[in-house]
Amino acid sequence: MVDPVLAPGSSRSIHQSGLALRHWPHWLQQQTTAELQPEHLLTHLRQEIPWQQPKIRVYGRLHPIPRQSCWIGDGGCQYRYSGLLQTPEPWSAPLLALRQLLDGCLGCGFNSLLLNRYRDGLDRMGWHADDEPELVADHPIASISLGVSRSLRFRPKPAPAGHGDAPPFSLELANGDLLVMDAPTQQHWLHALPERRRVAGERINLTFRRIRTS
Ligand SMILES: O=C(O)CCC(=O)C(=O)O
């Protein structure tokens, strides 16, 4: 049994109208399991994940997405994002251990995981919300960052659906950080990982989610 460390005092909460985030800097480094230390996880993910760079249609033309990705989940956890239907790859032992640790710490039940690999500062993710109908809307999304630091940008969805007057902001996510996006953030806000030209190093991000299963 792993020994979860989720000291309430070490997180910071960010609340704005329609947005609720919790951020634990260097959370992984505080865990006692050796296989979950950032360097172990990075090595595992680089070697064992079947990374893909699918093409998506933008204005009628096919373009490779500007990053690599992989979708992992329990059987039946199909997910459509960027217009692509994803059938889940199976859990590896370290990723299952991380999921169980997060389930215990946060008191929830993740059943799927989207991995994104930004090979350098040119790889990026555009503005979007994780609000697809397959996702359980009021379930938290837990994001683990590995590798170089990058900024995650937030901005409200345009009014009236969102909270259009709130100012955009950035959150710097470093190696080992845990960010939890609580409901109703995805309903009212967008997020993006913009390119950062001066960054040469790699970042891998893991977002644990809950897909509806019937
Ligand atoms: O890489 C990140 O931190 C953001 C990933 C993301 O936006 C997503 O998985 O929906």
Short mmCIF file of C-alpha atoms and ligand atoms in Angstrom, two decimals:
data_model
loop_
_atom_site.label_atom_id
_atom_site.label_comp_id
_atom_site.label_asym_id
_atom_site.label_seq_id
_atom_site.Cartn_x
_atom_site.Cartn_y
_atom_site.Cartn_z
CA MET A 1 0.00 0.00 0.00
CA VAL A 2 1.40 3.36 -0.96
CA ASP A 3 1.56 6.12 1.60
CA PRO A 4 -0.23 9.16 0.13
CA VAL A 5 1.09 12.61 0.95
CA LEU A 6 -1.45 15.29 0.26
CA ALA A 7 -0.84 17.78 3.01
CA PRO A 8 -3.58 20.41 2.81
CA GLY A 9 -1.17 23.15 3.83
CA SER A 10 1.10 22.57 0.87
CA SER A 11 -1.50 23.33 -1.81
CA ARG A 12 -2.76 26.63 -3.06
CA SER A 13 -6.30 27.14 -4.20
CA ILE A 14 -7.20 29.45 -7.06
CA HIS A 15 -10.82 30.54 -7.17
CA GLN A 16 -12.40 32.84 -9.69
CA SER A 17 -15.97 33.09 -10.88
CA GLY A 18 -16.76 29.61 -12.32
CA LEU A 19 -13.19 28.32 -11.76
CA ALA A 20 -11.75 26.16 -8.97
CA LEU A 21 -8.13 24.93 -9.08
CA ARG A 22 -5.87 23.28 -6.51
CA HIS A 23 -2.11 23.26 -7.11
CA TRP A 24 0.48 21.18 -5.20
CA PRO A 25 4.01 22.13 -6.31
CA HIS A 26 6.41 19.15 -6.53
CA TRP A 27 3.73 16.75 -5.27
CA LEU A 28 5.34 13.65 -6.79
CA GLN A 29 8.65 14.32 -5.05
CA GLN A 30 6.78 14.12 -1.72
CA GLN A 31 5.53 10.57 -2.40
CA THR A 32 7.42 7.65 -0.91
CA THR A 33 7.06 5.23 -3.85
CA ALA A 34 10.33 5.08 -5.82
CA GLU A 35 8.65 4.17 -9.12
CA LEU A 36 6.55 7.33 -8.91
CA GLN A 37 9.47 9.72 -8.62
CA PRO A 38 9.57 12.05 -11.64
CA GLU A 39 12.80 10.66 -13.15
CA HIS A 40 11.55 7.06 -12.92
CA LEU A 41 8.21 7.99 -14.41
CA LEU A 42 9.79 9.98 -17.24
CA THR A 43 12.04 7.05 -18.18
CA HIS A 44 9.11 4.65 -18.04
CA LEU A 45 6.86 6.90 -20.16
CA ARG A 46 9.53 7.58 -22.80
CA GLN A 47 10.23 3.87 -23.22
CA GLU A 48 6.89 2.13 -22.72
CA ILE A 49 4.12 4.40 -24.00
CA PRO A 50 2.95 3.86 -27.60
CA TRP A 51 3.16 7.56 -28.47
CA GLN A 52 1.22 8.73 -31.49
CA GLN A 53 0.99 11.93 -33.46
CA PRO A 54 -2.39 11.68 -35.18
CA LYS A 55 -3.48 14.04 -37.94
CA ILE A 56 -6.53 16.24 -37.56
CA ARG A 57 -8.45 18.19 -40.19
CA VAL A 58 -8.18 21.98 -39.91
CA TYR A 59 -10.05 24.03 -42.55
CA GLY A 60 -10.22 20.95 -44.79
CA ARG A 61 -6.50 20.03 -44.60
CA LEU A 62 -4.86 17.32 -42.50
CA HIS A 63 -2.18 18.43 -40.01
CA PRO A 64 -0.30 16.38 -37.39
CA ILE A 65 -1.20 17.54 -33.87
CA PRO A 66 1.66 19.69 -32.45
CA ARG A 67 2.61 17.13 -29.75
CA GLN A 68 2.48 13.38 -29.17
CA SER A 69 -0.33 11.74 -27.24
CA CYS A 70 -1.71 8.47 -25.89
CA TRP A 71 -5.07 7.50 -24.38
CA ILE A 72 -5.12 4.93 -21.56
CA GLY A 73 -8.19 3.62 -19.76
CA ASP A 74 -10.34 0.84 -18.43
CA GLY A 75 -12.17 -1.27 -21.02
CA GLY A 76 -14.99 0.70 -22.59
CA CYS A 77 -13.47 4.12 -21.92
CA GLN A 78 -13.67 5.46 -25.44
CA TYR A 79 -13.10 9.16 -25.86
CA ARG A 80 -13.34 11.58 -28.78
CA TYR A 81 -11.03 14.59 -28.68
CA SER A 82 -9.72 16.78 -31.51
CA GLY A 83 -12.30 14.92 -33.63
CA LEU A 84 -10.51 11.55 -33.11
CA LEU A 85 -12.14 8.52 -31.53
CA GLN A 86 -9.65 7.00 -29.09
CA THR A 87 -9.75 3.37 -27.94
CA PRO A 88 -7.84 2.99 -24.68
CA GLU A 89 -4.41 1.40 -24.29
CA PRO A 90 -4.04 -0.72 -21.11
CA TRP A 91 -2.64 0.68 -17.85
CA SER A 92 1.03 0.07 -17.08
CA ALA A 93 1.93 -0.85 -13.48
CA PRO A 94 3.41 2.59 -12.55
CA LEU A 95 0.45 4.47 -14.08
CA LEU A 96 -2.02 2.23 -12.27
CA ALA A 97 -0.15 2.91 -9.01
CA LEU A 98 -0.33 6.65 -9.68
CA ARG A 99 -4.05 6.43 -10.43
CA GLN A 100 -4.66 4.54 -7.17
CA LEU A 101 -2.62 7.09 -5.24
CA LEU A 102 -4.65 9.97 -6.72
CA ASP A 103 -7.94 8.13 -6.12
CA GLY A 104 -7.00 7.71 -2.45
CA CYS A 105 -5.69 11.25 -1.99
CA LEU A 106 -8.53 13.03 -3.75
CA GLY A 107 -11.33 10.64 -2.82
CA CYS A 108 -12.48 10.06 -6.37
CA GLY A 109 -12.47 7.36 -9.06
CA PHE A 110 -10.41 7.99 -12.18
CA ASN A 111 -10.86 5.46 -14.99
CA SER A 112 -8.85 7.00 -17.83
CA LEU A 113 -5.77 9.03 -18.63
CA LEU A 114 -4.71 11.30 -21.48
CA LEU A 115 -0.95 11.66 -21.91
CA ASN A 116 0.55 14.55 -23.86
CA ARG A 117 4.23 14.79 -24.75
CA TYR A 118 5.66 18.19 -25.69
CA ARG A 119 9.04 17.36 -27.25
CA ASP A 120 10.24 20.97 -27.04
CA GLY A 121 8.86 24.48 -26.70
CA LEU A 122 7.29 24.39 -30.16
CA ASP A 123 4.91 21.59 -29.20
CA ARG A 124 1.71 22.99 -27.74
CA MET A 125 -2.02 22.59 -27.03
CA GLY A 126 -4.62 25.07 -28.28
CA TRP A 127 -7.53 26.63 -26.38
CA HIS A 128 -10.13 24.08 -25.28
CA ALA A 129 -12.16 22.83 -22.31
CA ASP A 130 -12.31 19.22 -21.18
CA ASP A 131 -16.09 19.27 -21.50
CA GLU A 132 -16.76 16.44 -23.95
CA PRO A 133 -20.05 14.56 -23.31
CA GLU A 134 -18.17 11.30 -22.50
CA LEU A 135 -16.63 12.89 -19.38
CA VAL A 136 -18.38 12.89 -16.01
CA ALA A 137 -18.84 16.64 -15.80
CA ASP A 138 -18.66 17.14 -12.02
CA HIS A 139 -15.64 14.85 -11.53
CA PRO A 140 -12.24 16.51 -10.92
CA ILE A 141 -9.48 16.27 -13.53
CA ALA A 142 -6.02 15.67 -12.03
CA SER A 143 -3.01 16.84 -14.03
CA ILE A 144 0.56 15.71 -13.31
CA SER A 145 3.46 17.56 -14.94
CA LEU A 146 6.86 16.00 -15.68
CA GLY A 147 10.02 17.50 -17.19
CA VAL A 148 10.57 21.16 -18.03
CA SER A 149 8.26 23.86 -16.68
CA ARG A 150 5.62 25.29 -18.99
CA SER A 151 2.78 27.78 -18.52
CA LEU A 152 -0.84 26.68 -18.61
CA ARG A 153 -3.05 29.60 -19.66
CA PHE A 154 -6.65 30.05 -18.52
CA ARG A 155 -9.31 32.34 -19.94
CA PRO A 156 -13.09 32.43 -19.45
CA LYS A 157 -15.38 31.11 -22.16
CA PRO A 158 -17.15 33.96 -23.90
CA ALA A 159 -20.24 35.21 -22.05
CA PRO A 160 -23.05 34.25 -21.60
CA ALA A 161 -21.93 30.58 -21.32
CA GLY A 162 -18.83 31.48 -19.33
CA HIS A 163 -17.70 34.24 -17.04
CA GLY A 164 -16.43 36.49 -19.81
CA ASP A 165 -15.30 39.42 -17.64
CA ALA A 166 -12.76 37.51 -15.54
CA PRO A 167 -9.14 38.21 -16.51
CA PRO A 168 -7.01 35.49 -18.18
CA PHE A 169 -4.07 34.20 -16.18
CA SER A 170 -1.15 31.74 -16.38
CA LEU A 171 -0.05 28.99 -14.05
CA GLU A 172 3.56 27.79 -14.22
CA LEU A 173 3.61 23.99 -13.93
CA ALA A 174 6.90 22.42 -12.88
CA ASN A 175 8.31 18.88 -12.67
CA GLY A 176 6.23 16.77 -10.27
CA ASP A 177 3.40 19.31 -9.80
CA LEU A 178 -0.19 18.20 -9.28
CA LEU A 179 -2.96 20.48 -10.53
CA VAL A 180 -6.58 19.55 -9.82
CA MET A 181 -9.27 21.22 -11.93
CA ASP A 182 -12.54 20.96 -10.02
CA ALA A 183 -16.07 21.47 -11.34
CA PRO A 184 -17.39 23.73 -12.76
CA THR A 185 -14.09 24.92 -14.29
CA GLN A 186 -14.52 23.05 -17.60
CA GLN A 187 -18.02 24.45 -18.01
CA HIS A 188 -16.94 28.09 -17.84
CA TRP A 189 -13.22 28.31 -18.66
CA LEU A 190 -10.80 27.35 -21.45
CA HIS A 191 -7.16 26.37 -21.04
CA ALA A 192 -4.17 26.13 -23.40
CA LEU A 193 -0.47 25.33 -23.35
CA PRO A 194 1.09 27.92 -25.68
CA GLU A 195 4.41 27.38 -27.42
CA ARG A 196 7.51 28.70 -25.64
CA ARG A 197 10.21 29.09 -28.26
CA ARG A 198 13.16 29.32 -25.90
CA VAL A 199 12.38 25.98 -24.22
CA ALA A 200 14.46 23.12 -25.62
CA GLY A 201 13.50 20.41 -23.11
CA GLU A 202 10.70 17.88 -23.01
CA ARG A 203 7.54 17.96 -20.90
CA ILE A 204 5.04 15.15 -20.40
CA ASN A 205 1.62 15.85 -18.92
CA LEU A 206 -0.83 13.28 -17.56
CA THR A 207 -4.50 14.18 -17.09
CA PHE A 208 -6.55 11.64 -15.15
CA ARG A 209 -10.25 11.75 -15.96
CA ARG A 210 -13.52 9.91 -15.38
CA ILE A 211 -15.37 8.69 -18.46
CA ARG A 212 -19.08 7.83 -18.22
CA THR A 213 -19.67 4.09 -18.29
CA SER A 214 -23.13 2.61 -18.24
O1 LIG B 1 -0.23 19.86 -20.88
C1 LIG B 1 -1.02 20.39 -20.11
O2 LIG B 1 -0.71 20.80 -19.01
C2 LIG B 1 -2.45 20.60 -20.58
C3 LIG B 1 -3.08 19.35 -21.08
C4 LIG B 1 -4.51 19.60 -21.44
O3 LIG B 1 -4.93 20.70 -21.64
C5 LIG B 1 -5.42 18.49 -21.54
O4 LIG B 1 -5.00 17.33 -21.41
O5 LIG B 1 -6.62 18.75 -21.75
#
